[in-house]
Amino acid sequence: MIIHLNKAKDLIFCDDVVAVPTETVYGLAARFDSEIAIQKIFSLKKRPKDNPLIIHLGRYEDILHFLKSEDEDLLKLAQYFWPGPLTIVGQIKKETILPCARAHLETAAFRVPSHPLALELIRETKPLVMPSANLSGRPSATRVEHVLHDFGEDFPVIDGGDCRSGLESTVIAKINGSCQIVRSGCLLMDDIADVLNYKPLVYKKNDSLVMSPGMKYRHYAPKAKLSFFSEKDNFSEQIVVGFLEREYPGAKRIYHLGSLSDPQGISKNLYHVLRQLDHDLIEQAFIDMDFPREGLFKIICERLEKAAI
Ligand code: TXA
Ligand code: MG
């Protein structure tokens, strides 16, 4: 059910949950300070309780109230990229954030989204928790129809059209004194490195320190089994997920991610294509993975690999 901003505000004040567009993907929004509303989010998404939520703020200065100490690097990044698709994880004053929102960790994740509707809503309410608006483990929602598919036609959603990026925010944390990317996303490593003056590490799941327990769960996956193809000549009678400028001789059906010259367009389309496979009851699809591993393509590759596990 499409709702307007005022209705969304009323629902949120009543401890309800609404779907909200952001520049990355749609989010399921609820008051950050309401245990009831947060529990609703976990049960709606069927999300494991040990996967913490991102607190979405209306402006940069709001984060200072929550942080235990001010980390120069993280705050420099936030100041530079907010509003935008960067999430920073910092040590918090524990009493400022409900344990259920942060999976009982001593850290919490924050971002200021840049979508005008999301920003207006947050600024008129209070900070909002906003996980991606999809059932846990499934591809994120980048269109209103995806939200309604996962949560039902009557679920309240603010219509912001298709999300501009289509990939989630990049999550960054300070670990052992230096910034590490704990979830890659649409804000790229090189852009972060330019501001930090050093290249952040990419956090490895098997490091002794478990940053976020939620990282162990399966992500972005359609029901269809996904397999990878890199030779271009053996698609006979297969369902193929590929690129507009390529031919896949003999393929039974081709789902186009977009053009290889437009990684931004592919990002925007990625979850829609994965969802389309399920819509069409496809049981197995072969993905053309023959593309460069740089820039956004690297993130697209990572998402596809996770979707295929
Ligand atoms: O683009 C986005 O970030 C979207 C939009 C709606 O803002 N939100 C989103 O939320 O992707 P979600 O809940 O689907 O993903 C949040 C990620 C998870 O990987 C979670 O483990 C990580 O952020 N995270 C949250 N709190 C954390 C913490 N304290 N330490 C490490 N990672 C954390
Ligand atoms: Mg998610």
CSV table of C-alpha atoms and ligand atoms in Angstrom, one decimal:
chain,number,residue,atom,x,y,z
A,1,MET,CA,0.0,0.0,0.0
A,2,ILE,CA,1.5,3.3,-1.0
A,3,ILE,CA,1.5,5.9,1.8
A,4,HIS,CA,2.5,9.5,2.1
A,5,LEU,CA,5.1,10.9,4.4
A,6,ASN,CA,2.6,12.1,7.0
A,7,LYS,CA,1.0,8.7,7.3
A,8,ALA,CA,4.5,7.2,7.6
A,9,LYS,CA,5.3,9.6,10.4
A,10,ASP,CA,2.1,8.7,12.2
A,11,LEU,CA,2.8,4.9,11.9
A,12,ILE,CA,6.3,5.3,13.1
A,13,PHE,CA,5.2,7.3,16.2
A,14,CYS,CA,2.8,4.4,16.9
A,15,ASP,CA,5.7,1.9,17.0
A,16,ASP,CA,4.9,0.6,13.6
A,17,VAL,CA,7.1,-0.3,10.7
A,18,VAL,CA,7.0,1.3,7.2
A,19,ALA,CA,9.2,0.8,4.1
A,20,VAL,CA,11.1,3.8,2.9
A,21,PRO,CA,13.2,4.5,-0.2
A,22,THR,CA,16.9,5.3,0.2
A,23,GLU,CA,19.5,6.0,-2.5
A,24,THR,CA,20.9,2.5,-2.0
A,25,VAL,CA,17.9,0.1,-1.4
A,26,TYR,CA,14.5,0.3,0.3
A,27,GLY,CA,14.6,0.1,4.1
A,28,LEU,CA,12.2,-1.1,6.8
A,29,ALA,CA,12.0,1.9,9.1
A,30,ALA,CA,11.1,2.0,12.8
A,31,ARG,CA,11.9,4.2,15.8
A,32,PHE,CA,15.4,3.4,17.1
A,33,ASP,CA,14.3,3.8,20.7
A,34,SER,CA,11.3,1.5,20.6
A,35,GLU,CA,11.9,-2.1,21.6
A,36,ILE,CA,8.4,-3.1,20.3
A,37,ALA,CA,9.0,-1.5,16.9
A,38,ILE,CA,12.4,-3.2,16.7
A,39,GLN,CA,11.0,-6.6,17.5
A,40,LYS,CA,8.5,-6.1,14.7
A,41,ILE,CA,11.3,-5.5,12.3
A,42,PHE,CA,13.1,-8.7,13.3
A,43,SER,CA,10.0,-10.8,13.0
A,44,LEU,CA,8.8,-9.2,9.7
A,45,LYS,CA,12.1,-9.9,8.1
A,46,LYS,CA,12.6,-13.2,9.9
A,47,ARG,CA,16.0,-11.8,10.7
A,48,PRO,CA,18.2,-13.5,13.2
A,49,LYS,CA,18.4,-11.5,16.4
A,50,ASP,CA,22.2,-11.4,16.4
A,51,ASN,CA,22.3,-9.4,13.2
A,52,PRO,CA,22.5,-5.7,14.2
A,53,LEU,CA,20.6,-2.8,12.6
A,54,ILE,CA,21.9,0.4,11.1
A,55,ILE,CA,20.7,3.6,12.9
A,56,HIS,CA,19.8,6.2,10.3
A,57,LEU,CA,20.4,9.8,11.3
A,58,GLY,CA,19.1,13.1,10.0
A,59,ARG,CA,22.3,14.9,10.1
A,60,TYR,CA,26.0,14.4,10.8
A,61,GLU,CA,26.1,16.1,14.2
A,62,ASP,CA,23.5,13.6,15.6
A,63,ILE,CA,26.2,10.8,15.8
A,64,LEU,CA,28.2,12.7,18.4
A,65,HIS,CA,25.5,12.0,21.0
A,66,PHE,CA,25.9,8.3,20.6
A,67,LEU,CA,29.7,7.8,20.4
A,68,LYS,CA,31.8,6.9,23.4
A,69,SER,CA,34.8,8.6,21.8
A,70,GLU,CA,35.3,10.5,18.6
A,71,ASP,CA,37.4,8.5,16.1
A,72,GLU,CA,39.1,11.0,13.8
A,73,ASP,CA,39.1,8.7,10.7
A,74,LEU,CA,35.5,7.6,10.9
A,75,LEU,CA,34.2,11.1,11.6
A,76,LYS,CA,36.2,12.5,8.7
A,77,LEU,CA,34.6,9.9,6.4
A,78,ALA,CA,31.2,10.6,7.8
A,79,GLN,CA,31.6,14.3,7.4
A,80,TYR,CA,32.7,13.9,3.8
A,81,PHE,CA,30.3,11.3,2.5
A,82,TRP,CA,27.1,12.0,4.5
A,83,PRO,CA,24.4,12.2,3.4
A,84,GLY,CA,25.3,9.2,1.3
A,85,PRO,CA,25.9,5.5,1.1
A,86,LEU,CA,28.5,5.1,3.9
A,87,THR,CA,27.8,3.4,7.2
A,88,ILE,CA,30.2,3.8,10.0
A,89,VAL,CA,30.5,1.5,13.0
A,90,GLY,CA,31.7,3.0,16.3
A,91,GLN,CA,32.0,2.3,20.0
A,92,ILE,CA,28.9,3.8,21.7
A,93,LYS,CA,27.7,5.0,25.0
A,94,LYS,CA,25.7,1.9,25.8
A,95,GLU,CA,22.7,3.6,27.4
A,96,THR,CA,22.0,5.6,24.2
A,97,ILE,CA,21.0,2.6,22.0
A,98,LEU,CA,18.8,-0.4,22.9
A,99,PRO,CA,20.7,-3.6,23.0
A,100,CYS,CA,18.2,-5.3,20.7
A,101,ALA,CA,19.0,-2.8,17.9
A,102,ARG,CA,22.8,-3.5,18.1
A,103,ALA,CA,22.6,-7.3,18.8
A,104,HIS,CA,24.1,-6.6,22.3
A,105,LEU,CA,27.4,-5.4,20.8
A,106,GLU,CA,29.3,-2.5,22.2
A,107,THR,CA,29.3,-0.9,18.8
A,108,ALA,CA,26.6,0.4,16.6
A,109,ALA,CA,26.3,1.3,12.9
A,110,PHE,CA,25.2,4.7,11.7
A,111,ARG,CA,24.4,6.4,8.4
A,112,VAL,CA,22.7,9.5,7.0
A,113,PRO,CA,20.9,8.5,3.8
A,114,SER,CA,20.7,11.0,1.0
A,115,HIS,CA,17.3,10.2,-0.4
A,116,PRO,CA,15.1,13.3,0.2
A,117,LEU,CA,12.1,11.3,1.4
A,118,ALA,CA,14.1,9.2,3.8
A,119,LEU,CA,15.8,12.4,5.1
A,120,GLU,CA,12.6,14.3,5.6
A,121,LEU,CA,11.0,11.4,7.5
A,122,ILE,CA,14.0,11.0,9.8
A,123,ARG,CA,14.3,14.7,10.4
A,124,GLU,CA,10.6,14.8,11.4
A,125,THR,CA,10.7,11.7,13.6
A,126,LYS,CA,13.9,10.7,15.3
A,127,PRO,CA,16.7,8.4,14.2
A,128,LEU,CA,15.3,5.3,12.6
A,129,VAL,CA,16.6,1.8,12.4
A,130,MET,CA,16.4,0.7,8.7
A,131,PRO,CA,17.5,-2.7,7.6
A,132,SER,CA,17.0,-3.5,3.9
A,133,ALA,CA,13.3,-4.1,3.1
A,134,ASN,CA,13.6,-7.8,2.2
A,135,LEU,CA,13.1,-11.1,3.9
A,136,SER,CA,16.3,-12.1,5.5
A,137,GLY,CA,18.7,-13.8,3.2
A,138,ARG,CA,16.8,-12.7,0.0
A,139,PRO,CA,17.9,-10.1,-2.5
A,140,SER,CA,17.4,-6.5,-1.2
A,141,ALA,CA,14.4,-4.5,-2.4
A,142,THR,CA,15.2,-1.8,-5.0
A,143,ARG,CA,11.6,-1.1,-6.2
A,144,VAL,CA,8.2,-0.7,-4.5
A,145,GLU,CA,7.0,-4.0,-6.1
A,146,HIS,CA,9.9,-5.9,-4.3
A,147,VAL,CA,8.8,-4.6,-0.9
A,148,LEU,CA,5.1,-5.5,-1.6
A,149,HIS,CA,6.2,-9.0,-2.9
A,150,ASP,CA,8.1,-9.7,0.4
A,151,PHE,CA,5.7,-8.2,2.9
A,152,GLY,CA,2.3,-8.3,1.2
A,153,GLU,CA,0.3,-5.8,-0.9
A,154,ASP,CA,-1.0,-4.1,2.2
A,155,PHE,CA,2.4,-3.3,3.7
A,156,PRO,CA,2.9,0.5,4.0
A,157,VAL,CA,5.6,1.9,1.7
A,158,ILE,CA,6.6,5.3,0.6
A,159,ASP,CA,7.1,5.3,-3.1
A,160,GLY,CA,10.4,6.8,-4.1
A,161,GLY,CA,10.7,5.0,-7.5
A,162,ASP,CA,13.6,2.7,-8.3
A,163,CYS,CA,16.6,3.1,-6.0
A,164,ARG,CA,19.4,5.1,-7.6
A,165,SER,CA,22.3,2.8,-6.6
A,166,GLY,CA,20.6,-0.6,-6.2
A,167,LEU,CA,23.5,-1.8,-3.9
A,168,GLU,CA,23.6,-1.3,-0.1
A,169,SER,CA,25.9,1.2,1.7
A,170,THR,CA,29.5,0.4,2.4
A,171,VAL,CA,30.0,-0.4,6.1
A,172,ILE,CA,33.3,0.6,7.6
A,173,ALA,CA,34.7,0.1,11.1
A,174,LYS,CA,38.0,0.9,13.0
A,175,ILE,CA,39.7,-2.4,13.9
A,176,ASN,CA,43.1,-2.6,15.6
A,177,GLY,CA,43.7,1.1,14.8
A,178,SER,CA,42.8,1.2,11.2
A,179,CYS,CA,39.7,1.5,9.1
A,180,GLN,CA,38.4,-1.8,7.6
A,181,ILE,CA,35.5,-2.3,5.2
A,182,VAL,CA,33.2,-4.8,6.9
A,183,ARG,CA,30.7,-4.9,4.1
A,184,SER,CA,31.5,-3.7,0.6
A,185,GLY,CA,28.9,-1.6,-1.0
A,186,CYS,CA,28.2,1.1,-3.5
A,187,LEU,CA,30.7,3.6,-2.1
A,188,LEU,CA,34.0,2.4,-3.5
A,189,MET,CA,37.3,1.7,-1.8
A,190,ASP,CA,39.2,4.2,-3.9
A,191,ASP,CA,36.8,7.0,-2.9
A,192,ILE,CA,37.2,6.1,0.8
A,193,ALA,CA,41.0,5.9,0.4
A,194,ASP,CA,41.2,9.4,-1.1
A,195,VAL,CA,39.6,10.9,2.0
A,196,LEU,CA,41.5,8.7,4.5
A,197,ASN,CA,44.8,9.1,2.8
A,198,TYR,CA,45.3,5.3,3.1
A,199,LYS,CA,43.6,2.2,1.7
A,200,PRO,CA,41.3,0.6,4.2
A,201,LEU,CA,41.7,-3.2,4.6
A,202,VAL,CA,38.9,-5.5,3.7
A,203,TYR,CA,37.7,-7.3,6.8
A,204,LYS,CA,38.0,-11.1,6.6
A,205,LYS,CA,35.3,-13.1,8.2
A,206,ASN,CA,37.6,-15.6,9.7
A,207,ASP,CA,39.7,-13.0,11.6
A,208,SER,CA,39.7,-13.9,15.2
A,209,LEU,CA,37.7,-10.9,16.0
A,210,VAL,CA,34.0,-11.3,15.0
A,211,MET,CA,32.9,-7.8,14.0
A,212,SER,CA,29.3,-8.5,13.4
A,213,PRO,CA,27.8,-11.9,14.0
A,214,GLY,CA,25.2,-11.2,11.3
A,215,MET,CA,27.8,-11.5,8.6
A,216,LYS,CA,27.7,-15.3,8.8
A,217,TYR,CA,24.3,-15.5,7.3
A,218,ARG,CA,23.4,-16.2,3.7
A,219,HIS,CA,22.6,-13.0,1.7
A,220,TYR,CA,21.1,-11.7,-1.5
A,221,ALA,CA,20.0,-15.2,-2.7
A,222,PRO,CA,17.1,-16.1,-4.9
A,223,LYS,CA,15.5,-19.5,-4.6
A,224,ALA,CA,17.0,-20.5,-8.0
A,225,LYS,CA,20.3,-22.3,-8.0
A,226,LEU,CA,23.0,-20.0,-9.5
A,227,SER,CA,26.0,-21.4,-11.3
A,228,PHE,CA,28.9,-19.6,-12.9
A,229,PHE,CA,29.9,-19.7,-16.5
A,230,SER,CA,32.9,-18.1,-18.0
A,231,GLU,CA,33.2,-19.7,-21.4
A,232,LYS,CA,30.8,-18.1,-23.9
A,233,ASP,CA,30.0,-21.1,-26.0
A,234,ASN,CA,28.1,-23.6,-24.0
A,235,PHE,CA,24.7,-22.3,-23.1
A,236,SER,CA,22.7,-24.8,-24.8
A,237,GLU,CA,19.2,-25.0,-23.4
A,238,GLN,CA,20.2,-23.1,-20.3
A,239,ILE,CA,18.8,-20.1,-18.5
A,240,VAL,CA,21.5,-17.4,-18.7
A,241,VAL,CA,22.0,-14.2,-16.7
A,242,GLY,CA,24.2,-12.1,-18.9
A,243,PHE,CA,25.0,-8.8,-20.7
A,244,LEU,CA,23.3,-6.9,-23.5
A,245,GLU,CA,26.3,-6.9,-25.9
A,246,ARG,CA,27.0,-10.6,-25.6
A,247,GLU,CA,25.4,-13.5,-27.5
A,248,TYR,CA,24.7,-16.8,-25.7
A,249,PRO,CA,24.1,-19.2,-28.5
A,250,GLY,CA,21.5,-21.8,-27.8
A,251,ALA,CA,20.4,-20.3,-24.5
A,252,LYS,CA,16.8,-21.1,-23.6
A,253,ARG,CA,16.2,-17.7,-22.1
A,254,ILE,CA,18.5,-14.7,-21.3
A,255,TYR,CA,18.0,-12.3,-18.4
A,256,HIS,CA,20.0,-9.2,-19.1
A,257,LEU,CA,21.8,-7.5,-16.2
A,258,GLY,CA,22.6,-4.5,-18.4
A,259,SER,CA,25.4,-3.3,-20.6
A,260,LEU,CA,29.1,-4.0,-19.7
A,261,SER,CA,29.7,-0.3,-20.4
A,262,ASP,CA,27.2,0.7,-17.6
A,263,PRO,CA,28.1,-0.9,-14.3
A,264,GLN,CA,25.9,1.6,-12.5
A,265,GLY,CA,22.9,0.4,-14.6
A,266,ILE,CA,23.9,-3.2,-13.7
A,267,SER,CA,24.0,-2.4,-10.0
A,268,LYS,CA,20.6,-0.8,-10.2
A,269,ASN,CA,19.2,-3.9,-12.0
A,270,LEU,CA,21.0,-6.7,-10.1
A,271,TYR,CA,18.4,-7.6,-7.4
A,272,HIS,CA,15.5,-7.1,-9.8
A,273,VAL,CA,17.0,-9.7,-12.1
A,274,LEU,CA,17.7,-12.1,-9.2
A,275,ARG,CA,14.1,-11.6,-8.0
A,276,GLN,CA,12.8,-12.1,-11.6
A,277,LEU,CA,14.3,-15.6,-11.7
A,278,ASP,CA,12.1,-16.6,-8.7
A,279,HIS,CA,9.1,-14.8,-10.2
A,280,ASP,CA,9.5,-16.9,-13.3
A,281,LEU,CA,10.0,-20.1,-11.2
A,282,ILE,CA,13.4,-20.7,-12.7
A,283,GLU,CA,15.2,-23.5,-10.8
A,284,GLN,CA,18.7,-23.1,-12.2
A,285,ALA,CA,20.4,-20.2,-14.0
A,286,PHE,CA,24.0,-19.7,-15.3
A,287,ILE,CA,25.6,-16.4,-14.7
A,288,ASP,CA,28.1,-14.9,-17.1
A,289,MET,CA,31.0,-14.0,-14.8
A,290,ASP,CA,33.3,-12.9,-17.5
A,291,PHE,CA,33.7,-9.2,-16.6
A,292,PRO,CA,36.4,-7.1,-15.0
A,293,ARG,CA,36.9,-7.3,-11.2
A,294,GLU,CA,37.3,-3.6,-10.6
A,295,GLY,CA,35.2,-0.6,-9.4
A,296,LEU,CA,31.5,-1.4,-9.1
A,297,PHE,CA,32.0,-4.7,-11.0
A,298,LYS,CA,34.0,-6.0,-8.0
A,299,ILE,CA,31.0,-5.4,-5.7
A,300,ILE,CA,28.6,-6.9,-8.3
A,301,CYS,CA,30.8,-10.0,-8.4
A,302,GLU,CA,30.9,-10.3,-4.7
A,303,ARG,CA,27.1,-10.0,-4.4
A,304,LEU,CA,26.6,-12.7,-7.1
A,305,GLU,CA,29.1,-15.0,-5.4
A,306,LYS,CA,27.2,-14.6,-2.1
A,307,ALA,CA,23.8,-15.1,-3.9
A,308,ALA,CA,25.2,-18.4,-5.4
A,309,ILE,CA,26.4,-20.0,-2.1
B,1,TXA,O1,22.2,0.7,2.2
B,1,TXA,C1,22.0,0.2,3.4
B,1,TXA,O2,22.9,0.2,4.3
B,1,TXA,C2,20.6,-0.2,3.7
B,1,TXA,C3,19.7,1.0,3.6
B,1,TXA,C4,18.2,0.7,3.9
B,1,TXA,O3,20.2,2.0,4.4
B,1,TXA,N1,20.5,-0.9,4.9
B,1,TXA,C5,21.0,-2.1,5.1
B,1,TXA,O4,20.8,-2.7,6.4
B,1,TXA,O5,21.6,-2.7,4.2
B,1,TXA,P1,21.0,-4.2,6.7
B,1,TXA,O6,20.4,-4.4,8.0
B,1,TXA,O7,20.4,-5.0,5.6
B,1,TXA,O8,22.5,-4.4,6.7
B,1,TXA,C6,23.2,-3.9,7.8
B,1,TXA,C7,24.6,-4.4,7.8
B,1,TXA,C8,24.7,-5.8,8.2
B,1,TXA,O9,25.7,-6.4,7.4
B,1,TXA,C9,25.2,-5.8,9.6
B,1,TXA,O10,25.8,-6.9,10.1
B,1,TXA,C10,26.1,-4.5,9.6
B,1,TXA,O11,25.4,-3.6,8.8
B,1,TXA,N2,26.2,-3.9,11.0
B,1,TXA,C11,25.2,-3.3,11.7
B,1,TXA,N3,25.7,-3.0,12.9
B,1,TXA,C12,27.0,-3.4,13.0
B,1,TXA,C13,28.0,-3.4,14.0
B,1,TXA,N4,27.8,-2.9,15.2
B,1,TXA,N5,29.2,-3.9,13.6
B,1,TXA,C14,29.4,-4.4,12.4
B,1,TXA,N6,28.5,-4.5,11.4
B,1,TXA,C15,27.3,-4.0,11.7
B,2,MG,MG,20.1,-6.5,4.3
